[in-house]
Amino acid sequence: MSVRVLVADDQEIVRTGLTMILNAQPDIEVVGEASDGRRAVELAQRLRPDVCLLDIRMPGMDGIEATRALAGPSVADPLAVVVITTFDLDDYVYSALRAGARGFLLKEAGPALLAQAVHAAAKGDALIAPSVTTRLLKAFADTVPAAPPKQPIEALTDREEQVLVAVARGRTNKEIADELFITLSTVKSHITSLMTKLGVRNRVEIAMWAYETNRTRARG
């Protein structure tokens, strides 16, 4: 069964390119296109695609507002959103992830990574372009003044701390399993436990919490 995708970008040539790349995949189908955030939200709410691929910078309602409307904390039945941008340290990326986005990609990522991000989001996982994961999160953790990070409802185990740092460094589940010499199912169990203890919804928010609490710095 194909993953149904909505593509939103204000540049027609980019939108067309993304649509062509995705439709060329045997198990992905673009079911709608939008040139601005407001139209993207309207279409997404009507079509209920598996994944919404949103450009951050769009006229009227931008990608952040659109993400919040489709996947924000107050949305009862959130959709999976992946944000895309030309800039790997765009001021808006952190806000988009905070708004509920499940992934972040550069427009130059290429067909393979684009398809991977779409599949990850559709499955409930999150993917941030590996080349910018740690740099992006660290930069915003260092520069964005925020309220003190909330404390976990239950203390993290040593193993959960290790998984937390690995997630923050952009490792995939398989890479974490290999690094820590544990099974893939054990990694998934630890990530589920982390989400529960930290009160977050996905691995992007796990990573942001790790940076906000200096977990990565403490472990080098």
PDB file of C-alpha atoms in Angstrom:
ATOM      1  CA  MET A   1       0.000   0.000   0.000  1.00  0.00           C
ATOM      2  CA  SER A   2       1.396   3.376  -1.051  1.00  0.00           C
ATOM      3  CA  VAL A   3       2.279   6.150   1.388  1.00  0.00           C
ATOM      4  CA  ARG A   4       0.040   9.118   0.527  1.00  0.00           C
ATOM      5  CA  VAL A   5       1.884  12.455   0.552  1.00  0.00           C
ATOM      6  CA  LEU A   6       0.908  16.128   0.377  1.00  0.00           C
ATOM      7  CA  VAL A   7       3.618  18.461  -0.996  1.00  0.00           C
ATOM      8  CA  ALA A   8       3.606  22.182  -0.141  1.00  0.00           C
ATOM      9  CA  ASP A   9       6.146  24.678  -1.521  1.00  0.00           C
ATOM     10  CA  ASP A  10       5.620  28.189  -2.904  1.00  0.00           C
ATOM     11  CA  GLN A  11       8.081  27.622  -5.759  1.00  0.00           C
ATOM     12  CA  GLU A  12       6.372  25.719  -8.553  1.00  0.00           C
ATOM     13  CA  ILE A  13       9.608  24.249  -9.916  1.00  0.00           C
ATOM     14  CA  VAL A  14      10.551  22.867  -6.481  1.00  0.00           C
ATOM     15  CA  ARG A  15       7.047  21.549  -5.861  1.00  0.00           C
ATOM     16  CA  THR A  16       6.998  19.846  -9.251  1.00  0.00           C
ATOM     17  CA  GLY A  17      10.449  18.373  -8.676  1.00  0.00           C
ATOM     18  CA  LEU A  18       9.536  16.956  -5.279  1.00  0.00           C
ATOM     19  CA  THR A  19       6.313  15.519  -6.689  1.00  0.00           C
ATOM     20  CA  MET A  20       8.145  13.845  -9.568  1.00  0.00           C
ATOM     21  CA  ILE A  21      10.778  12.348  -7.248  1.00  0.00           C
ATOM     22  CA  LEU A  22       8.162  10.982  -4.854  1.00  0.00           C
ATOM     23  CA  ASN A  23       5.824   9.652  -7.549  1.00  0.00           C
ATOM     24  CA  ALA A  24       8.789   7.816  -9.096  1.00  0.00           C
ATOM     25  CA  GLN A  25       8.982   5.715  -5.917  1.00  0.00           C
ATOM     26  CA  PRO A  26       6.998   2.474  -6.238  1.00  0.00           C
ATOM     27  CA  ASP A  27       5.340   2.847  -2.840  1.00  0.00           C
ATOM     28  CA  ILE A  28       4.763   6.607  -2.557  1.00  0.00           C
ATOM     29  CA  GLU A  29       1.948   8.623  -4.135  1.00  0.00           C
ATOM     30  CA  VAL A  30       1.535  12.412  -4.069  1.00  0.00           C
ATOM     31  CA  VAL A  31      -2.171  13.054  -3.499  1.00  0.00           C
ATOM     32  CA  GLY A  32      -2.104  16.837  -3.284  1.00  0.00           C
ATOM     33  CA  GLU A  33      -0.016  19.964  -3.881  1.00  0.00           C
ATOM     34  CA  ALA A  34      -0.195  23.411  -2.292  1.00  0.00           C
ATOM     35  CA  SER A  35       1.651  26.689  -2.869  1.00  0.00           C
ATOM     36  CA  ASP A  36       1.131  28.153   0.619  1.00  0.00           C
ATOM     37  CA  GLY A  37       0.598  27.025   4.191  1.00  0.00           C
ATOM     38  CA  ARG A  38      -3.098  27.855   4.429  1.00  0.00           C
ATOM     39  CA  ARG A  39      -3.924  25.829   1.337  1.00  0.00           C
ATOM     40  CA  ALA A  40      -1.697  23.011   2.646  1.00  0.00           C
ATOM     41  CA  VAL A  41      -3.646  22.868   5.911  1.00  0.00           C
ATOM     42  CA  GLU A  42      -7.006  22.869   4.090  1.00  0.00           C
ATOM     43  CA  LEU A  43      -5.917  20.088   1.743  1.00  0.00           C
ATOM     44  CA  ALA A  44      -4.293  18.037   4.499  1.00  0.00           C
ATOM     45  CA  GLN A  45      -7.373  18.199   6.701  1.00  0.00           C
ATOM     46  CA  ARG A  46      -9.567  17.117   3.786  1.00  0.00           C
ATOM     47  CA  LEU A  47      -7.314  14.457   2.232  1.00  0.00           C
ATOM     48  CA  ARG A  48      -5.707  13.130   5.469  1.00  0.00           C
ATOM     49  CA  PRO A  49      -2.426  12.117   3.772  1.00  0.00           C
ATOM     50  CA  ASP A  50       0.009   9.803   5.567  1.00  0.00           C
ATOM     51  CA  VAL A  51       2.726  12.478   5.386  1.00  0.00           C
ATOM     52  CA  CYS A  52       2.754  16.239   4.754  1.00  0.00           C
ATOM     53  CA  LEU A  53       5.972  17.579   3.208  1.00  0.00           C
ATOM     54  CA  LEU A  54       6.055  21.313   3.978  1.00  0.00           C
ATOM     55  CA  ASP A  55       8.474  24.040   2.980  1.00  0.00           C
ATOM     56  CA  ILE A  56       9.268  26.337   5.905  1.00  0.00           C
ATOM     57  CA  ARG A  57       9.195  29.621   4.030  1.00  0.00           C
ATOM     58  CA  MET A  58       5.833  30.163   2.356  1.00  0.00           C
ATOM     59  CA  PRO A  59       3.697  33.304   1.952  1.00  0.00           C
ATOM     60  CA  GLY A  60       0.743  33.943   4.241  1.00  0.00           C
ATOM     61  CA  MET A  61       0.810  30.997   6.613  1.00  0.00           C
ATOM     62  CA  ASP A  62       4.368  29.648   6.733  1.00  0.00           C
ATOM     63  CA  GLY A  63       5.463  26.076   7.300  1.00  0.00           C
ATOM     64  CA  ILE A  64       5.733  26.502  11.058  1.00  0.00           C
ATOM     65  CA  GLU A  65       2.155  27.708  11.455  1.00  0.00           C
ATOM     66  CA  ALA A  66       0.961  24.990   9.098  1.00  0.00           C
ATOM     67  CA  THR A  67       2.882  22.356  11.060  1.00  0.00           C
ATOM     68  CA  ARG A  68       1.381  23.574  14.330  1.00  0.00           C
ATOM     69  CA  ALA A  69      -2.115  23.484  12.806  1.00  0.00           C
ATOM     70  CA  LEU A  70      -1.634  19.909  11.572  1.00  0.00           C
ATOM     71  CA  ALA A  71       0.609  18.346  14.218  1.00  0.00           C
ATOM     72  CA  GLY A  72       0.812  20.698  17.195  1.00  0.00           C
ATOM     73  CA  PRO A  73       0.298  19.726  20.848  1.00  0.00           C
ATOM     74  CA  SER A  74      -3.339  20.817  20.756  1.00  0.00           C
ATOM     75  CA  VAL A  75      -4.234  18.774  17.653  1.00  0.00           C
ATOM     76  CA  ALA A  76      -6.387  15.795  18.618  1.00  0.00           C
ATOM     77  CA  ASP A  77      -5.506  13.668  15.595  1.00  0.00           C
ATOM     78  CA  PRO A  78      -2.135  14.974  14.354  1.00  0.00           C
ATOM     79  CA  LEU A  79      -0.749  14.294  10.897  1.00  0.00           C
ATOM     80  CA  ALA A  80       2.869  13.383  10.198  1.00  0.00           C
ATOM     81  CA  VAL A  81       4.819  16.425   8.971  1.00  0.00           C
ATOM     82  CA  VAL A  82       8.310  16.604   7.464  1.00  0.00           C
ATOM     83  CA  VAL A  83       9.693  20.113   6.940  1.00  0.00           C
ATOM     84  CA  ILE A  84      12.105  20.954   4.156  1.00  0.00           C
ATOM     85  CA  THR A  85      14.309  23.991   3.698  1.00  0.00           C
ATOM     86  CA  THR A  86      17.201  25.347   1.676  1.00  0.00           C
ATOM     87  CA  PHE A  87      19.040  26.412   4.831  1.00  0.00           C
ATOM     88  CA  ASP A  88      20.502  23.817   7.177  1.00  0.00           C
ATOM     89  CA  LEU A  89      20.475  26.241  10.114  1.00  0.00           C
ATOM     90  CA  ASP A  90      17.334  28.140   9.303  1.00  0.00           C
ATOM     91  CA  ASP A  91      16.028  30.139  12.280  1.00  0.00           C
ATOM     92  CA  TYR A  92      12.647  28.505  11.828  1.00  0.00           C
ATOM     93  CA  VAL A  93      13.653  24.850  11.912  1.00  0.00           C
ATOM     94  CA  TYR A  94      13.779  24.510  15.685  1.00  0.00           C
ATOM     95  CA  SER A  95      10.349  26.142  15.926  1.00  0.00           C
ATOM     96  CA  ALA A  96       8.977  23.783  13.285  1.00  0.00           C
ATOM     97  CA  LEU A  97      10.235  20.757  15.208  1.00  0.00           C
ATOM     98  CA  ARG A  98       8.759  22.227  18.380  1.00  0.00           C
ATOM     99  CA  ALA A  99       5.480  22.639  16.495  1.00  0.00           C
ATOM    100  CA  GLY A 100       5.308  18.897  15.924  1.00  0.00           C
ATOM    101  CA  ALA A 101       7.294  18.131  12.772  1.00  0.00           C
ATOM    102  CA  ARG A 102       8.620  14.570  12.603  1.00  0.00           C
ATOM    103  CA  GLY A 103      11.540  15.317  10.348  1.00  0.00           C
ATOM    104  CA  PHE A 104      13.766  17.945   8.800  1.00  0.00           C
ATOM    105  CA  LEU A 105      15.433  17.738   5.398  1.00  0.00           C
ATOM    106  CA  LEU A 106      17.395  19.940   3.074  1.00  0.00           C
ATOM    107  CA  LYS A 107      15.980  20.359  -0.412  1.00  0.00           C
ATOM    108  CA  GLU A 108      19.276  19.053  -1.751  1.00  0.00           C
ATOM    109  CA  ALA A 109      18.930  15.815   0.233  1.00  0.00           C
ATOM    110  CA  GLY A 110      18.340  13.677  -2.852  1.00  0.00           C
ATOM    111  CA  PRO A 111      15.640  11.128  -3.756  1.00  0.00           C
ATOM    112  CA  ALA A 112      16.841   8.322  -1.446  1.00  0.00           C
ATOM    113  CA  LEU A 113      16.871  10.414   1.744  1.00  0.00           C
ATOM    114  CA  LEU A 114      13.609  12.131   0.796  1.00  0.00           C
ATOM    115  CA  ALA A 115      11.889   8.769   0.386  1.00  0.00           C
ATOM    116  CA  GLN A 116      13.465   7.532   3.626  1.00  0.00           C
ATOM    117  CA  ALA A 117      12.155  10.550   5.542  1.00  0.00           C
ATOM    118  CA  VAL A 118       8.652  10.067   4.143  1.00  0.00           C
ATOM    119  CA  HIS A 119       8.609   6.380   5.085  1.00  0.00           C
ATOM    120  CA  ALA A 120      10.002   7.131   8.556  1.00  0.00           C
ATOM    121  CA  ALA A 121       7.322   9.750   9.216  1.00  0.00           C
ATOM    122  CA  ALA A 122       4.575   7.446   7.927  1.00  0.00           C
ATOM    123  CA  LYS A 123       5.702   4.744  10.378  1.00  0.00           C
ATOM    124  CA  GLY A 124       5.716   7.155  13.308  1.00  0.00           C
ATOM    125  CA  ASP A 125       9.492   7.564  13.387  1.00  0.00           C
ATOM    126  CA  ALA A 126      11.412  10.771  12.805  1.00  0.00           C
ATOM    127  CA  LEU A 127      14.306  11.569  10.525  1.00  0.00           C
ATOM    128  CA  ILE A 128      16.488  14.643  10.501  1.00  0.00           C
ATOM    129  CA  ALA A 129      19.115  14.974   7.791  1.00  0.00           C
ATOM    130  CA  PRO A 130      22.105  13.126   9.350  1.00  0.00           C
ATOM    131  CA  SER A 131      24.596  15.740   8.188  1.00  0.00           C
ATOM    132  CA  VAL A 132      22.939  18.452  10.237  1.00  0.00           C
ATOM    133  CA  THR A 133      21.276  16.675  13.163  1.00  0.00           C
ATOM    134  CA  THR A 134      23.711  17.422  15.962  1.00  0.00           C
ATOM    135  CA  ARG A 135      24.808  20.780  14.594  1.00  0.00           C
ATOM    136  CA  LEU A 136      21.234  21.953  14.229  1.00  0.00           C
ATOM    137  CA  LEU A 137      20.025  20.852  17.642  1.00  0.00           C
ATOM    138  CA  LYS A 138      23.136  22.033  19.446  1.00  0.00           C
ATOM    139  CA  ALA A 139      23.003  25.448  17.779  1.00  0.00           C
ATOM    140  CA  PHE A 140      19.422  26.061  18.835  1.00  0.00           C
ATOM    141  CA  ALA A 141      19.894  24.631  22.310  1.00  0.00           C
ATOM    142  CA  ASP A 142      22.758  27.103  22.758  1.00  0.00           C
ATOM    143  CA  THR A 143      20.946  30.121  21.358  1.00  0.00           C
ATOM    144  CA  VAL A 144      17.266  29.793  22.201  1.00  0.00           C
ATOM    145  CA  PRO A 145      16.448  31.030  25.713  1.00  0.00           C
ATOM    146  CA  ALA A 146      13.758  28.758  27.082  1.00  0.00           C
ATOM    147  CA  ALA A 147      12.146  27.787  30.332  1.00  0.00           C
ATOM    148  CA  PRO A 148      14.098  25.178  32.309  1.00  0.00           C
ATOM    149  CA  PRO A 149      13.577  21.773  30.670  1.00  0.00           C
ATOM    150  CA  LYS A 150      10.963  19.671  32.387  1.00  0.00           C
ATOM    151  CA  GLN A 151      12.288  16.816  34.467  1.00  0.00           C
ATOM    152  CA  PRO A 152      11.421  13.209  33.651  1.00  0.00           C
ATOM    153  CA  ILE A 153       8.515  11.745  35.593  1.00  0.00           C
ATOM    154  CA  GLU A 154      10.822   8.887  36.572  1.00  0.00           C
ATOM    155  CA  ALA A 155      14.636   8.775  36.672  1.00  0.00           C
ATOM    156  CA  LEU A 156      16.296   7.492  33.509  1.00  0.00           C
ATOM    157  CA  THR A 157      18.278   4.268  33.725  1.00  0.00           C
ATOM    158  CA  ASP A 158      21.933   4.218  32.625  1.00  0.00           C
ATOM    159  CA  ARG A 159      20.957   2.410  29.435  1.00  0.00           C
ATOM    160  CA  GLU A 160      18.218   4.930  28.689  1.00  0.00           C
ATOM    161  CA  GLU A 161      20.774   7.713  29.126  1.00  0.00           C
ATOM    162  CA  GLN A 162      22.992   5.990  26.539  1.00  0.00           C
ATOM    163  CA  VAL A 163      20.107   5.610  24.094  1.00  0.00           C
ATOM    164  CA  LEU A 164      19.093   9.236  24.725  1.00  0.00           C
ATOM    165  CA  VAL A 165      22.533  10.523  23.721  1.00  0.00           C
ATOM    166  CA  ALA A 166      22.662   8.254  20.673  1.00  0.00           C
ATOM    167  CA  VAL A 167      19.283   9.533  19.483  1.00  0.00           C
ATOM    168  CA  ALA A 168      20.474  13.126  20.005  1.00  0.00           C
ATOM    169  CA  ARG A 169      23.483  12.396  17.820  1.00  0.00           C
ATOM    170  CA  GLY A 170      21.256  11.319  14.966  1.00  0.00           C
ATOM    171  CA  ARG A 171      21.819   7.574  15.203  1.00  0.00           C
ATOM    172  CA  THR A 172      19.223   5.235  13.711  1.00  0.00           C
ATOM    173  CA  ASN A 173      17.739   2.407  15.754  1.00  0.00           C
ATOM    174  CA  LYS A 174      19.999  -0.096  13.994  1.00  0.00           C
ATOM    175  CA  GLU A 175      23.104   2.005  14.654  1.00  0.00           C
ATOM    176  CA  ILE A 176      22.143   2.317  18.329  1.00  0.00           C
ATOM    177  CA  ALA A 177      21.635  -1.446  18.569  1.00  0.00           C
ATOM    178  CA  ASP A 178      25.057  -2.077  17.010  1.00  0.00           C
ATOM    179  CA  GLU A 179      26.831   0.503  19.200  1.00  0.00           C
ATOM    180  CA  LEU A 180      25.316  -0.728  22.463  1.00  0.00           C
ATOM    181  CA  PHE A 181      25.280  -4.443  21.546  1.00  0.00           C
ATOM    182  CA  ILE A 182      21.545  -4.782  22.131  1.00  0.00           C
ATOM    183  CA  THR A 183      18.674  -5.942  19.933  1.00  0.00           C
ATOM    184  CA  LEU A 184      16.579  -3.678  17.733  1.00  0.00           C
ATOM    185  CA  SER A 185      13.472  -4.452  19.782  1.00  0.00           C
ATOM    186  CA  THR A 186      15.319  -3.466  22.963  1.00  0.00           C
ATOM    187  CA  VAL A 187      16.256  -0.118  21.388  1.00  0.00           C
ATOM    188  CA  LYS A 188      12.604   0.476  20.480  1.00  0.00           C
ATOM    189  CA  SER A 189      11.543  -0.379  24.032  1.00  0.00           C
ATOM    190  CA  HIS A 190      14.041   2.112  25.465  1.00  0.00           C
ATOM    191  CA  ILE A 191      12.847   4.838  23.077  1.00  0.00           C
ATOM    192  CA  THR A 192       9.221   4.175  24.031  1.00  0.00           C
ATOM    193  CA  SER A 193      10.198   4.382  27.701  1.00  0.00           C
ATOM    194  CA  LEU A 194      12.085   7.645  27.090  1.00  0.00           C
ATOM    195  CA  MET A 195       9.062   9.203  25.392  1.00  0.00           C
ATOM    196  CA  THR A 196       6.879   8.221  28.342  1.00  0.00           C
ATOM    197  CA  LYS A 197       9.299   9.452  31.016  1.00  0.00           C
ATOM    198  CA  LEU A 198      10.078  12.718  29.234  1.00  0.00           C
ATOM    199  CA  GLY A 199       6.513  13.395  28.157  1.00  0.00           C
ATOM    200  CA  VAL A 200       7.501  13.805  24.496  1.00  0.00           C
ATOM    201  CA  ARG A 201       5.950  12.487  21.299  1.00  0.00           C
ATOM    202  CA  ASN A 202       8.838  11.420  19.101  1.00  0.00           C
ATOM    203  CA  ARG A 203      12.603  11.018  18.815  1.00  0.00           C
ATOM    204  CA  VAL A 204      13.051  14.591  17.578  1.00  0.00           C
ATOM    205  CA  GLU A 205      11.728  15.830  20.921  1.00  0.00           C
ATOM    206  CA  ILE A 206      13.918  13.274  22.726  1.00  0.00           C
ATOM    207  CA  ALA A 207      16.939  14.757  20.948  1.00  0.00           C
ATOM    208  CA  MET A 208      15.951  18.330  21.761  1.00  0.00           C
ATOM    209  CA  TRP A 209      15.504  17.434  25.446  1.00  0.00           C
ATOM    210  CA  ALA A 210      18.970  15.857  25.476  1.00  0.00           C
ATOM    211  CA  TYR A 211      20.533  19.070  24.173  1.00  0.00           C
ATOM    212  CA  GLU A 212      18.497  21.333  26.429  1.00  0.00           C
ATOM    213  CA  THR A 213      19.669  19.383  29.485  1.00  0.00           C
ATOM    214  CA  ASN A 214      23.310  19.242  28.307  1.00  0.00           C
ATOM    215  CA  ARG A 215      23.204  15.444  28.227  1.00  0.00           C
ATOM    216  CA  THR A 216      25.390  15.261  25.119  1.00  0.00           C
ATOM    217  CA  ARG A 217      27.944  17.684  26.492  1.00  0.00           C
ATOM    218  CA  ALA A 218      28.242  15.768  29.749  1.00  0.00           C
ATOM    219  CA  ARG A 219      29.160  12.629  27.858  1.00  0.00           C
ATOM    220  CA  GLY A 220      31.443  14.315  25.374  1.00  0.00           C
TER     221      GLY A 220
END
